[in-house]
Coordinates of C-alpha atoms in Angstrom, one line a residue:
Chain A
M1 CA -11.1 19.9 25.1
P2 CA -7.9 17.8 25.1
S3 CA -6.6 16.4 21.9
F4 CA -4.0 13.7 21.1
K5 CA -0.9 14.2 19.0
T6 CA 1.5 11.8 17.4
S7 CA 4.1 12.1 14.7
I8 CA 4.7 10.1 11.5
R9 CA 7.8 10.0 9.3
V10 CA 7.1 9.9 5.5
T11 CA 8.8 6.9 4.1
A12 CA 9.7 6.3 0.4
V13 CA 6.7 4.1 -0.4
D14 CA 4.3 6.7 0.9
T15 CA 5.2 9.0 -2.0
D16 CA 4.3 8.7 -5.7
A17 CA 5.8 9.8 -8.9
A18 CA 4.5 13.3 -8.4
G19 CA 7.1 13.5 -5.7
V20 CA 4.6 13.9 -2.8
V21 CA 2.7 11.7 -0.4
H22 CA -0.1 9.9 -2.3
F23 CA -3.5 11.3 -1.2
S24 CA -4.8 7.8 -0.1
N25 CA -2.0 7.6 2.5
Y26 CA -3.3 10.5 4.5
F27 CA -6.1 8.2 5.5
R28 CA -3.6 5.6 6.5
F29 CA -1.8 8.2 8.6
F30 CA -5.2 9.2 10.2
E31 CA -5.8 5.6 11.1
R32 CA -2.3 5.2 12.5
A33 CA -2.9 8.3 14.7
E34 CA -6.3 6.8 15.7
E35 CA -4.6 3.6 16.7
E36 CA -2.0 5.4 18.8
F37 CA -4.7 7.5 20.4
Y38 CA -6.6 4.3 21.4
R39 CA -3.5 2.8 22.8
A40 CA -2.8 6.0 24.8
L41 CA -6.3 5.7 26.2
G42 CA -5.6 2.1 27.2
F43 CA -8.0 0.4 24.7
S44 CA -7.4 -3.3 24.4
F45 CA -8.0 -4.3 20.8
T46 CA -7.4 -7.9 21.7
D47 CA -10.1 -7.7 24.3
F48 CA -12.5 -6.0 21.9
H49 CA -11.9 -8.6 19.2
S50 CA -12.3 -11.4 21.6
R51 CA -15.7 -10.0 22.5
G52 CA -16.6 -10.1 18.8
L53 CA -16.4 -6.4 18.1
W54 CA -14.8 -4.5 15.2
F55 CA -14.7 -0.8 14.2
P56 CA -15.4 -0.3 10.6
R57 CA -15.3 3.2 9.1
V58 CA -18.5 4.5 7.5
E59 CA -17.2 7.8 6.3
A60 CA -13.8 9.2 5.5
F61 CA -13.0 12.7 4.3
C62 CA -9.8 14.7 3.7
Q63 CA -9.0 18.2 2.4
Y64 CA -5.4 18.7 1.2
K65 CA -3.7 22.0 1.5
K66 CA 0.0 21.5 1.0
P67 CA 1.9 18.4 0.0
A68 CA 4.2 16.4 2.2
V69 CA 7.4 14.9 0.8
F70 CA 9.8 12.0 1.6
N71 CA 11.5 12.3 5.0
D72 CA 9.0 14.9 6.4
V73 CA 7.9 14.4 9.9
L74 CA 4.1 14.9 10.2
E75 CA 2.3 15.9 13.3
V76 CA -1.2 14.4 13.4
E77 CA -3.6 15.8 15.9
V78 CA -6.7 13.7 16.8
T79 CA -9.9 15.2 18.2
V80 CA -13.2 13.6 19.2
D81 CA -15.6 15.7 17.3
E82 CA -18.8 13.8 17.9
L83 CA -19.4 10.9 20.2
R84 CA -22.5 8.7 20.0
E85 CA -23.4 5.5 21.7
K86 CA -22.6 3.4 18.6
S87 CA -20.2 5.7 16.7
V88 CA -17.6 8.4 16.9
R89 CA -16.4 11.1 14.5
L90 CA -12.7 11.7 14.9
G91 CA -11.1 14.8 13.5
F92 CA -7.6 14.9 12.2
T93 CA -5.2 17.8 11.5
M94 CA -1.8 17.4 9.9
L95 CA 1.1 19.8 10.1
N96 CA 4.7 19.6 9.0
T97 CA 6.5 19.3 12.3
E98 CA 9.4 21.4 11.3
T99 CA 7.9 24.2 9.2
R100 CA 4.6 24.2 11.1
D101 CA 2.8 24.4 7.7
F102 CA -0.8 23.2 7.8
L103 CA -1.0 20.2 5.3
A104 CA -4.4 18.6 5.6
S105 CA -7.4 18.0 7.7
G106 CA -10.2 15.5 7.7
Y107 CA -12.3 13.1 9.6
L108 CA -13.3 9.4 10.0
V109 CA -16.7 8.2 11.3
V110 CA -16.1 4.9 13.0
V111 CA -18.9 2.5 14.2
A112 CA -18.8 -0.2 16.8
A113 CA -20.1 -3.3 15.1
D114 CA -20.7 -6.9 15.8
K115 CA -18.3 -9.1 13.8
Q116 CA -20.9 -11.8 13.2
T117 CA -24.0 -9.8 12.3
R118 CA -22.0 -6.8 11.0
K119 CA -24.6 -4.6 12.6
A120 CA -23.8 -1.4 14.6
T121 CA -23.8 -2.0 18.3
Q122 CA -23.2 -0.2 21.6
M123 CA -19.6 0.9 22.1
P124 CA -17.9 -0.8 25.0
A125 CA -18.6 1.3 28.1
E126 CA -15.0 1.8 29.1
A127 CA -14.1 3.0 25.6
F128 CA -17.1 5.3 25.6
E129 CA -16.1 6.8 28.9
K130 CA -12.5 7.4 27.8
L131 CA -13.5 8.9 24.5
K132 CA -16.0 11.2 26.4
T133 CA -13.2 13.0 28.2
Y134 CA -12.0 14.1 24.8
A135 CA -15.4 14.7 23.2
K136 CA -16.4 18.2 21.8
Q137 CA -20.0 16.9 21.6
V138 CA -21.8 13.9 23.0
L139 CA -25.0 13.1 21.0
Chain B
M1 CA 6.1 -26.6 -20.1
P2 CA 3.1 -24.3 -20.4
S3 CA 3.1 -21.0 -18.5
F4 CA 0.5 -18.4 -17.6
K5 CA 0.5 -14.8 -18.6
T6 CA -1.4 -11.8 -17.4
S7 CA -1.0 -8.0 -17.7
I8 CA -1.1 -5.3 -15.1
R9 CA -1.4 -1.6 -15.6
V10 CA 0.9 0.6 -13.4
T11 CA -1.3 3.0 -11.4
A12 CA -0.2 6.2 -9.7
V13 CA 0.0 4.8 -6.2
D14 CA 2.3 2.0 -7.4
T15 CA 5.1 4.5 -8.1
D16 CA 7.2 6.5 -5.6
A17 CA 9.0 9.8 -5.6
A18 CA 11.9 8.3 -7.7
G19 CA 9.3 8.2 -10.5
V20 CA 9.3 4.4 -10.8
V21 CA 7.3 1.5 -9.4
H22 CA 8.3 0.9 -5.8
F23 CA 10.3 -2.3 -5.4
S24 CA 7.8 -3.8 -2.9
N25 CA 5.0 -3.6 -5.5
Y26 CA 6.6 -6.1 -7.7
F27 CA 5.8 -8.7 -5.1
R28 CA 2.2 -7.5 -5.1
F29 CA 2.2 -7.8 -8.9
F30 CA 3.6 -11.3 -8.6
E31 CA 0.8 -12.2 -6.2
R32 CA -1.8 -10.7 -8.4
A33 CA -0.5 -12.8 -11.3
E34 CA -0.5 -15.8 -9.0
E35 CA -4.2 -15.2 -8.1
E36 CA -5.1 -14.9 -11.8
F37 CA -3.2 -18.1 -12.5
Y38 CA -5.2 -20.0 -9.8
R39 CA -8.4 -18.6 -11.1
A40 CA -7.5 -19.7 -14.6
L41 CA -6.8 -23.2 -13.2
G42 CA -10.2 -23.2 -11.6
F43 CA -9.0 -23.0 -7.9
S44 CA -11.7 -22.1 -5.5
F45 CA -10.3 -20.0 -2.7
T46 CA -13.7 -20.0 -1.0
D47 CA -13.7 -23.7 -1.0
F48 CA -10.1 -23.9 0.3
H49 CA -10.8 -21.4 3.0
S50 CA -13.9 -23.2 4.1
R51 CA -11.7 -26.3 4.5
G52 CA -9.5 -24.4 6.8
L53 CA -6.6 -23.9 4.4
W54 CA -4.4 -20.9 3.6
F55 CA -1.3 -20.4 1.5
P56 CA 1.3 -18.4 3.3
R57 CA 4.5 -17.4 1.5
V58 CA 7.7 -18.7 3.1
E59 CA 10.2 -17.1 0.7
A60 CA 10.1 -14.2 -1.8
F61 CA 12.8 -13.0 -4.1
C62 CA 13.0 -10.4 -6.9
Q63 CA 15.8 -9.2 -9.1
Y64 CA 15.2 -5.8 -10.7
K65 CA 16.6 -5.0 -14.2
K66 CA 14.8 -1.9 -15.6
P67 CA 12.2 0.3 -13.9
A68 CA 8.6 0.5 -14.8
V69 CA 6.7 3.8 -14.7
F70 CA 3.2 5.1 -14.4
N71 CA 0.8 3.9 -17.1
D72 CA 3.1 1.1 -18.3
V73 CA 1.4 -2.2 -19.0
L74 CA 3.4 -5.0 -17.5
E75 CA 3.3 -8.6 -18.8
V76 CA 3.7 -11.0 -15.9
E77 CA 4.5 -14.7 -16.8
V78 CA 4.0 -17.3 -14.1
T79 CA 5.8 -20.7 -14.2
V80 CA 5.6 -23.6 -11.8
D81 CA 9.3 -24.1 -11.1
E82 CA 9.1 -26.8 -8.3
L83 CA 6.0 -28.6 -7.1
R84 CA 6.1 -30.5 -3.8
E85 CA 3.3 -32.2 -1.8
K86 CA 3.0 -29.3 0.6
S87 CA 4.5 -26.4 -1.3
V88 CA 5.1 -24.8 -4.7
R89 CA 7.8 -22.5 -6.0
L90 CA 6.3 -20.1 -8.6
G91 CA 8.6 -18.2 -10.9
F92 CA 7.7 -14.8 -12.3
T93 CA 9.1 -12.8 -15.2
M94 CA 8.0 -9.3 -15.9
L95 CA 8.2 -7.5 -19.3
N96 CA 7.1 -4.1 -20.5
T97 CA 4.3 -5.2 -22.9
E98 CA 5.0 -2.4 -25.4
T99 CA 8.8 -2.2 -25.5
R100 CA 9.3 -5.9 -24.6
D101 CA 12.0 -4.8 -22.2
F102 CA 12.8 -7.3 -19.5
L103 CA 12.1 -5.6 -16.2
A104 CA 12.4 -8.1 -13.4
S105 CA 12.2 -11.7 -12.4
G106 CA 11.7 -13.5 -9.1
Y107 CA 9.9 -16.3 -7.3
L108 CA 7.6 -17.0 -4.4
V109 CA 7.6 -20.2 -2.3
V110 CA 4.0 -20.9 -1.2
V111 CA 3.0 -23.5 1.4
A112 CA -0.3 -25.1 2.0
A113 CA -1.1 -24.7 5.7
D114 CA -3.8 -25.4 8.2
K115 CA -5.4 -22.2 9.4
Q116 CA -5.7 -23.4 12.9
T117 CA -2.4 -25.1 13.6
R118 CA -0.5 -22.9 11.1
K119 CA 1.4 -26.1 10.1
A120 CA 2.2 -27.1 6.6
T121 CA -0.2 -29.6 5.2
Q122 CA -0.9 -31.6 2.0
M123 CA -2.0 -29.4 -0.9
P124 CA -5.6 -30.2 -2.0
A125 CA -5.4 -33.0 -4.5
E126 CA -7.2 -31.1 -7.3
A127 CA -4.9 -28.1 -6.9
F128 CA -1.8 -30.4 -7.0
E129 CA -3.0 -32.1 -10.1
K130 CA -3.7 -28.8 -11.9
L131 CA -0.3 -27.3 -10.9
K132 CA 1.4 -30.5 -12.1
T133 CA 0.4 -29.9 -15.7
Y134 CA 2.6 -26.7 -15.5
A135 CA 5.4 -28.0 -13.3
K136 CA 9.0 -28.0 -14.5
Q137 CA 9.9 -30.3 -11.6
V138 CA 7.8 -32.4 -9.3
L139 CA 9.8 -33.2 -6.1
Chain C
M1 CA -25.4 12.4 -18.8
P2 CA -23.1 9.5 -19.8
S3 CA -20.9 7.9 -17.2
F4 CA -17.8 5.6 -17.3
K5 CA -17.6 2.1 -15.8
T6 CA -14.7 -0.1 -15.1
S7 CA -14.2 -3.2 -13.0
I8 CA -11.5 -4.0 -10.4
R9 CA -10.8 -7.4 -8.8
V10 CA -10.0 -7.4 -5.1
T11 CA -6.6 -8.9 -4.4
A12 CA -5.2 -10.2 -1.1
V13 CA -3.2 -7.1 -0.2
D14 CA -6.3 -4.9 -0.6
T15 CA -7.9 -6.6 2.4
D16 CA -7.0 -6.3 6.1
A17 CA -7.3 -8.5 9.2
A18 CA -11.0 -7.6 9.5
G19 CA -11.4 -9.8 6.4
V20 CA -12.6 -6.9 4.2
V21 CA -11.1 -4.3 1.9
H22 CA -9.2 -1.6 3.9
F23 CA -11.1 1.7 3.7
S24 CA -8.1 3.6 2.3
N25 CA -8.1 1.3 -0.7
Y26 CA -11.5 2.6 -1.9
F27 CA -9.7 5.8 -2.7
R28 CA -7.1 3.8 -4.7
F29 CA -9.9 2.1 -6.6
F30 CA -11.5 5.5 -7.3
E31 CA -8.2 6.7 -8.7
R32 CA -7.7 3.6 -10.8
A33 CA -11.2 4.2 -12.2
E34 CA -10.3 7.8 -12.8
E35 CA -7.2 6.8 -14.7
E36 CA -9.1 4.4 -16.9
F37 CA -11.7 7.1 -17.5
Y38 CA -9.0 9.5 -18.7
R39 CA -7.5 6.8 -20.9
A40 CA -10.9 6.1 -22.4
L41 CA -11.3 9.8 -23.1
G42 CA -7.9 9.8 -24.8
F43 CA -6.0 12.0 -22.3
S44 CA -2.3 11.8 -22.7
F45 CA -0.6 11.9 -19.2
T46 CA 2.8 12.0 -20.9
D47 CA 1.8 15.0 -22.9
F48 CA 0.4 16.8 -19.8
H49 CA 3.4 16.0 -17.8
S50 CA 5.7 17.2 -20.5
R51 CA 3.8 20.5 -20.5
G52 CA 4.5 20.8 -16.8
L53 CA 1.0 19.9 -15.5
W54 CA -0.1 17.6 -12.7
F55 CA -3.4 16.9 -11.1
P56 CA -3.3 16.9 -7.3
R57 CA -6.4 16.0 -5.3
V58 CA -7.7 18.7 -3.0
E59 CA -10.6 16.8 -1.5
A60 CA -11.5 13.2 -1.1
F61 CA -14.6 11.6 0.4
C62 CA -16.1 8.2 0.7
Q63 CA -19.1 6.7 2.4
Y64 CA -19.0 3.0 3.1
K65 CA -22.2 0.9 3.0
K66 CA -21.2 -2.8 2.6
P67 CA -17.8 -4.4 2.8
A68 CA -16.0 -6.0 -0.2
V69 CA -13.9 -9.2 0.3
F70 CA -11.0 -10.9 -1.4
N71 CA -11.8 -12.0 -5.0
D72 CA -14.8 -9.8 -5.4
V73 CA -15.1 -8.0 -8.6
L74 CA -16.1 -4.4 -8.1
E75 CA -17.9 -2.2 -10.6
V76 CA -16.8 1.4 -10.3
E77 CA -18.8 4.1 -12.1
V78 CA -17.3 7.5 -12.6
T79 CA -19.4 10.6 -13.2
V80 CA -18.3 14.2 -13.8
D81 CA -20.3 16.0 -11.1
E82 CA -18.9 19.5 -11.4
L83 CA -16.5 20.9 -14.0
R84 CA -14.7 24.2 -13.5
E85 CA -11.9 25.8 -15.5
K86 CA -9.3 24.7 -13.1
S87 CA -10.8 21.7 -11.3
V88 CA -13.2 18.8 -11.6
R89 CA -15.3 17.0 -9.0
L90 CA -15.6 13.3 -10.0
G91 CA -18.2 11.1 -8.4
F92 CA -17.7 7.4 -7.8
T93 CA -20.1 4.6 -7.1
M94 CA -19.0 1.1 -6.3
L95 CA -21.1 -2.1 -6.7
N96 CA -20.4 -5.7 -6.3
T97 CA -20.6 -6.9 -9.9
E98 CA -22.1 -10.2 -9.1
T99 CA -24.6 -9.5 -6.3
R100 CA -25.3 -5.9 -7.5
D101 CA -25.0 -4.8 -3.8
F102 CA -24.2 -1.1 -3.4
L103 CA -20.9 -0.9 -1.6
A104 CA -19.7 2.7 -1.4
S105 CA -19.8 6.1 -3.0
G106 CA -17.7 9.1 -2.9
Y107 CA -15.9 11.9 -4.8
L108 CA -12.5 13.4 -5.6
V109 CA -11.9 17.1 -6.3
V110 CA -9.0 17.3 -8.7
V111 CA -7.2 20.5 -9.7
A112 CA -5.0 21.2 -12.7
A113 CA -1.8 22.6 -11.4
D114 CA 1.6 23.9 -12.6
K115 CA 4.3 21.4 -11.5
Q116 CA 6.8 24.3 -10.8
T117 CA 4.7 26.8 -9.0
R118 CA 2.3 24.2 -7.6
K119 CA -0.5 26.8 -8.3
A120 CA -3.9 25.9 -9.9
T121 CA -4.0 26.6 -13.6
Q122 CA -6.4 26.3 -16.5
M123 CA -7.2 22.8 -17.5
P124 CA -5.8 21.8 -20.9
A125 CA -8.6 22.8 -23.5
E126 CA -8.9 19.3 -25.0
A127 CA -9.3 17.7 -21.5
F128 CA -11.9 20.3 -20.6
E129 CA -13.9 19.7 -23.8
K130 CA -13.8 15.9 -23.3
L131 CA -14.9 16.1 -19.6
K132 CA -17.6 18.6 -20.6
T133 CA -19.5 15.9 -22.6
Y134 CA -19.8 14.0 -19.3
A135 CA -20.4 16.9 -17.0
K136 CA -23.6 17.2 -14.9
Q137 CA -22.7 20.9 -14.2
V138 CA -20.2 23.3 -15.8
L139 CA -19.5 26.1 -13.4
Chain D
M1 CA 30.4 -5.7 13.8
P2 CA 27.9 -3.1 15.0
S3 CA 24.3 -3.3 13.8
F4 CA 21.4 -0.9 13.8
K5 CA 18.0 -1.6 15.4
T6 CA 14.7 0.1 15.1
S7 CA 11.1 -0.9 16.0
I8 CA 7.9 -0.7 13.9
R9 CA 4.4 -1.1 15.1
V10 CA 2.1 -3.2 12.9
T11 CA -0.9 -1.1 11.8
A12 CA -4.3 -2.3 10.5
V13 CA -3.5 -1.7 6.8
D14 CA -0.3 -3.8 7.1
T15 CA -2.3 -7.0 7.6
D16 CA -4.5 -8.9 5.2
A17 CA -7.6 -11.1 5.4
A18 CA -5.4 -14.0 6.6
G19 CA -5.1 -12.0 9.8
V20 CA -1.3 -11.5 9.4
V21 CA 1.1 -8.9 8.0
H22 CA 1.1 -9.2 4.2
F23 CA 4.4 -10.6 2.9
S24 CA 5.1 -7.6 0.7
N25 CA 5.1 -5.3 3.7
Y26 CA 8.2 -7.0 5.2
F27 CA 10.1 -5.3 2.4
R28 CA 8.5 -2.0 3.3
F29 CA 9.6 -2.5 6.9
F30 CA 13.1 -3.4 5.7
E31 CA 13.2 -0.1 3.8
R32 CA 11.8 1.8 6.7
A33 CA 14.6 0.4 8.9
E34 CA 17.1 1.2 6.1
E35 CA 16.0 4.8 6.1
E36 CA 16.2 5.1 9.9
F37 CA 19.7 3.5 9.7
Y38 CA 20.8 6.1 7.1
R39 CA 19.4 8.9 9.2
A40 CA 21.2 7.6 12.3
L41 CA 24.4 7.6 10.2
G42 CA 23.7 11.2 9.2
F43 CA 23.1 10.6 5.5
S44 CA 21.4 13.6 3.8
F45 CA 19.0 12.3 1.2
T46 CA 18.3 15.9 0.2
D47 CA 22.0 16.4 -0.5
F48 CA 22.2 13.1 -2.4
H49 CA 19.2 13.9 -4.5
S50 CA 20.5 17.4 -5.3
R51 CA 23.7 15.8 -6.5
G52 CA 21.5 13.7 -8.9
L53 CA 21.9 10.4 -7.1
W54 CA 19.3 7.8 -6.2
F55 CA 19.5 4.3 -4.7
P56 CA 17.4 1.8 -6.6
R57 CA 17.2 -1.8 -5.3
V58 CA 18.5 -4.5 -7.6
E59 CA 17.7 -7.5 -5.4
A60 CA 15.2 -8.2 -2.6
F61 CA 14.8 -11.4 -0.6
C62 CA 12.8 -12.4 2.4
Q63 CA 12.3 -15.7 4.3
Y64 CA 9.3 -15.8 6.5
K65 CA 9.3 -17.9 9.7
K66 CA 6.4 -16.8 11.9
P67 CA 3.6 -14.3 11.2
A68 CA 3.2 -10.9 12.7
V69 CA -0.2 -9.6 13.6
F70 CA -2.0 -6.2 14.1
N71 CA -0.5 -4.2 17.0
D72 CA 2.7 -6.3 17.3
V73 CA 5.9 -4.3 17.7
L74 CA 8.6 -5.5 15.5
E75 CA 12.3 -5.1 16.1
V76 CA 14.2 -4.8 12.8
E77 CA 18.0 -5.2 12.9
V78 CA 20.0 -3.9 9.9
T79 CA 23.5 -5.2 9.1
V80 CA 25.9 -4.2 6.3
D81 CA 26.6 -7.6 4.9
E82 CA 28.7 -6.6 1.8
L83 CA 29.9 -3.2 0.9
R84 CA 31.1 -2.4 -2.6
E85 CA 32.1 0.9 -4.3
K86 CA 28.8 1.2 -6.1
S87 CA 26.5 -1.0 -4.0
V88 CA 25.7 -2.4 -0.6
R89 CA 23.9 -5.6 0.6
L90 CA 22.0 -4.9 3.7
G91 CA 20.8 -7.7 5.9
F92 CA 17.6 -7.6 7.9
T93 CA 16.3 -9.6 10.8
M94 CA 12.9 -9.2 12.3
L95 CA 11.8 -10.2 15.8
N96 CA 8.7 -9.8 17.8
T97 CA 9.8 -7.3 20.4
E98 CA 7.7 -8.8 23.2
T99 CA 8.0 -12.5 22.7
R100 CA 11.5 -12.4 21.1
D101 CA 10.2 -14.8 18.4
F102 CA 12.2 -14.7 15.2
L103 CA 9.8 -13.7 12.4
A104 CA 11.8 -13.2 9.2
S105 CA 15.1 -12.3 7.7
G106 CA 16.2 -11.1 4.3
Y107 CA 18.3 -8.6 2.4
L108 CA 18.3 -5.8 -0.1
V109 CA 21.0 -5.0 -2.6
V110 CA 21.0 -1.3 -3.1
V111 CA 23.0 0.5 -5.9
A112 CA 24.1 4.1 -6.1
A113 CA 22.9 5.4 -9.4
D114 CA 22.9 8.5 -11.5
K115 CA 19.3 9.8 -11.8
Q116 CA 19.8 10.9 -15.4
T117 CA 21.7 8.0 -17.0
R118 CA 20.2 5.5 -14.5
K119 CA 23.7 3.8 -14.5
A120 CA 25.5 2.6 -11.4
T121 CA 28.0 5.1 -10.0
Q122 CA 30.4 5.5 -7.1
M123 CA 28.7 5.8 -3.8
P124 CA 29.3 9.2 -2.1
A125 CA 32.6 9.0 -0.1
E126 CA 31.0 10.0 3.2
A127 CA 28.3 7.4 2.8
F128 CA 30.8 4.7 2.0
E129 CA 33.0 5.6 5.0
K130 CA 30.0 5.5 7.3
L131 CA 28.7 2.2 6.0
K132 CA 32.2 0.8 6.3
T133 CA 32.2 1.0 10.1
Y134 CA 29.3 -1.4 10.0
A135 CA 30.5 -3.6 7.1
K136 CA 31.1 -7.4 7.6
Q137 CA 32.8 -7.4 4.2
V138 CA 34.3 -4.7 2.0
L139 CA 34.7 -6.0 -1.6

């Protein structure tokens, strides 16, 4: 299955007094990679929002192996681990681009939802079809 | 003139690899103090929002004297430096609660605006009257 | 088993354009509750740091049920789900203080580590003993 | 005088419930542009840090003209407005890359300081010389 890769530079504010990237920021990096992935797939957020859709997260997980520090360039790989009609589980793996050290991995479960009712709803067909070409499993 | 004081505990994510609070977070502490101040004055954000108002910042300034570190308790004092019909300049002073060291001071200029048109508008009368009791200058 | 509770007010910067608290900030709220918990137990971070110890997170998980919005007061409950000699799994449950709606739950696995070697190490005895009085399981 | 330009994509967490980029994040964007600028000049942070230097901010200012929203690409221009032996005032201008709308401008005053004593100190000669080629004023 194909995957998507992007790189993120660690900036000062991403770190904390322990000298390493704060653990909560890995989730922000995951989301940035997710957004880049969608853009690469040609998703139009503006279009989705104007149709009253949003994509809340219902689960988030990360396992930390090695710390990242200021100025590191991180390679984030996104995989589509499970695709359902109303949700998708995206997997993330993070490496240090230079050393190739494995830093962290995790996932996000994202649901298509109606902005008004806040209920889960069918994913837009074009988004589903595009994600499908990356999906390890369609359930 | 009276002023408003609140205290904020420095948490891990507020700091960066230099071991001190990241400079951008002082603005977040200012805003937190501002929100507490409004609450103490009895402002209803829900009410303002439902009337289509929001309060964007048009200027922000901070001067840093001494760093704050993890676990410090900061005392933030809010003053109403200039009150206008459509805007207010709030002053902020930050001390270390324990050592009484002066850490930073700054200001925010906040404008009452219409959510739709994004144009400046009259501040709600009850908000103006309450801020007036704290105002060093009414212009 | 006893648990620890603290409350956190949602501030503007905690939210995102979807109008709700950004999912990454739940982890920051968990950590803030963790820090308050340690303080309530009488842990001295300064003392730990001066002994060359730090407490990196090796796993983080959150499940989101209902969104929180600006100005909400969140009640965060901390439980000690598993205590080991070198690590602790802390559980977190988040409610809306006013409506008592269940918002989210999750956990953090925190390891005692040597700052120099970055290897896992024995938790300080006094910290272990204090956490033990809250522990559902000691492994 | 030459200037340095970089671009930054607005991600979800940069926005708040007002639907626009949170005002504190402009300072984070300024700093990201500053870091890119230094990298383009060939500054070695690792080298500076190993010589016991850091670069705290002593003043930060921003004026906001138009809001930025999720997914916007911002163009940040950095100028060296005033260069002194121990400090530099960097100017920042932010545009919307697509619409060319002027969004915000501001500055940071950054001081070279000794990590131990936390006192201002001479800027490293090679950094000074490189910044000089961009400086509007050397004082």
